[in-house]
Protein backbone atom coordinates (compact mmCIF):
# COMPACT_ATOMS: atom_id res chain seq x y z
CA GLN A 1 67.16 110.91 101.22
CA VAL A 2 70.72 110.70 99.91
CA ARG A 3 71.91 107.18 99.27
CA LEU A 4 75.33 106.10 98.04
CA VAL A 5 76.13 102.50 97.19
CA GLU A 6 79.67 101.47 96.29
CA SER A 7 80.66 98.43 94.26
CA GLY A 8 83.64 97.05 92.39
CA GLY A 9 86.05 96.31 95.20
CA GLY A 10 88.01 93.11 95.32
CA SER A 11 91.43 91.52 95.55
CA VAL A 12 94.16 92.15 93.01
CA THR A 13 97.90 91.70 92.82
CA ALA A 14 100.24 94.67 92.78
CA GLY A 15 100.26 96.45 89.46
CA GLY A 16 96.68 95.50 88.73
CA SER A 17 93.63 97.68 88.19
CA LEU A 18 90.14 98.05 89.59
CA ILE A 19 87.20 100.30 88.84
CA LEU A 20 84.98 101.33 91.74
CA SER A 21 81.46 102.57 91.16
CA CYS A 22 79.13 104.56 93.39
CA ALA A 23 75.43 104.63 92.56
CA ALA A 24 73.86 107.79 93.93
CA SER A 25 70.26 108.71 94.59
CA GLY A 26 68.20 111.19 96.59
CA PHE A 27 69.67 114.36 95.16
CA THR A 28 70.23 116.08 91.83
CA TYR A 29 73.30 114.23 90.66
CA GLY A 30 75.90 116.47 89.11
CA SER A 31 75.14 119.33 91.46
CA TYR A 32 77.05 117.99 94.47
CA CYS A 33 80.70 117.76 95.40
CA MET A 34 81.66 114.09 95.15
CA GLY A 35 84.64 112.20 96.47
CA TRP A 36 86.34 108.91 97.14
CA PHE A 37 88.00 108.27 100.49
CA ARG A 38 89.74 105.29 102.01
CA GLN A 39 90.59 103.96 105.42
CA ALA A 40 93.04 101.21 106.21
CA PRO A 41 93.01 99.37 109.56
CA GLY A 42 94.64 101.47 112.24
CA LYS A 43 94.91 104.52 110.00
CA GLU A 44 92.93 107.70 109.57
CA ARG A 45 90.54 108.12 106.70
CA GLU A 46 92.11 109.94 103.76
CA GLY A 47 90.76 111.46 100.61
CA VAL A 48 91.91 109.92 97.34
CA ALA A 49 89.94 111.92 94.80
CA THR A 50 87.28 114.60 94.57
CA ILE A 51 85.29 116.02 91.70
CA ASP A 52 83.34 119.25 91.63
CA PRO A 53 80.10 119.90 89.71
CA ASP A 54 82.16 121.72 87.09
CA GLY A 55 84.34 118.63 86.60
CA SER A 56 87.40 119.91 88.46
CA THR A 57 89.29 117.10 90.13
CA ARG A 58 91.79 116.85 92.97
CA TYR A 59 94.11 114.04 94.03
CA PRO A 60 96.72 113.64 96.74
CA ASP A 61 100.25 112.94 95.59
CA SER A 62 99.96 109.33 96.78
CA VAL A 63 97.52 108.45 93.97
CA LYS A 64 98.10 111.18 91.39
CA GLY A 65 98.75 109.66 87.99
CA ARG A 66 97.36 106.28 89.05
CA PHE A 67 93.76 107.01 90.07
CA THR A 68 91.12 108.82 88.01
CA ILE A 69 87.78 110.03 89.31
CA SER A 70 84.91 110.51 86.88
CA GLN A 71 81.17 110.60 86.85
CA ASP A 72 78.29 109.87 84.51
CA ASN A 73 75.53 112.32 85.35
CA ALA A 74 73.06 110.45 83.15
CA LYS A 75 73.60 107.30 85.21
CA ASN A 76 73.92 109.06 88.60
CA THR A 77 77.18 107.20 89.07
CA LEU A 78 80.61 108.12 90.34
CA TYR A 79 83.67 106.09 89.33
CA LEU A 80 87.22 105.60 90.51
CA GLN A 81 89.61 104.01 88.04
CA MET A 82 92.59 102.66 89.95
CA ASN A 83 95.69 101.58 88.04
CA SER A 84 99.13 100.42 89.10
CA LEU A 85 97.76 99.38 92.45
CA LYS A 86 100.14 98.96 95.35
CA PRO A 87 99.80 96.98 98.58
CA GLU A 88 99.57 100.30 100.44
CA ASP A 89 96.35 101.04 98.53
CA THR A 90 94.67 98.29 100.54
CA ALA A 91 91.76 99.84 102.41
CA MET A 92 88.01 100.22 102.62
CA TYR A 93 86.99 102.72 99.98
CA TYR A 94 84.06 105.05 100.53
CA CYS A 95 82.04 107.27 98.23
CA ALA A 96 80.95 110.62 99.65
CA ALA A 97 78.75 113.52 98.61
CA ASP A 98 78.08 117.03 99.84
CA PRO A 99 76.26 120.05 98.49
CA PRO A 100 78.51 122.91 97.40
CA ILE A 101 78.72 126.10 99.42
CA ARG A 102 77.64 129.06 97.29
CA GLY A 103 78.45 126.92 94.25
CA ARG A 104 81.92 125.94 95.44
CA CYS A 105 83.42 122.70 96.72
CA ILE A 106 85.80 123.78 99.46
CA PRO A 107 88.91 121.57 99.79
CA GLY A 108 89.10 119.93 103.18
CA ARG A 109 85.49 120.60 104.08
CA PRO A 110 83.93 117.43 105.55
CA PHE A 111 81.50 115.53 103.37
CA GLY A 112 78.06 114.98 104.83
CA TYR A 113 76.89 111.83 103.07
CA TRP A 114 78.69 108.52 102.92
CA GLY A 115 78.28 105.07 101.47
CA GLN A 116 78.92 101.81 103.29
CA GLY A 117 82.24 101.19 101.58
CA THR A 118 83.83 98.54 99.39
CA GLN A 119 87.01 96.67 100.28
CA VAL A 120 90.09 96.83 98.08
CA THR A 121 92.94 94.44 98.84
CA VAL A 122 96.22 94.56 96.93
CA SER A 123 98.68 91.73 97.44
CA SER A 124 102.37 91.88 96.64
């Protein structure tokens, strides 16, 4: 049974940094497509970073250069380093996982497994 548990959220002032962690279990970590998503009140959920089993990463322009996704396969843990945080980064952040399709993580394909989320609040 896949289980994802996020931690590390909190409140920071603009320009600050946070590191989110996602402890994963129930599957062979390192073999799945992994991602971080966020959802602010009244807005649609959006992807902020994904990482493939081969280490390839993707970011939207809104966070590129400020956020870094990484993973430690030995610890079964996914990370999101967030720097230069802005008030518009305020949202619930979710970790997600999905098995690759024929060894590929297809951009835009919905993730099947989700954590409960961790709140990030950035004040100006």
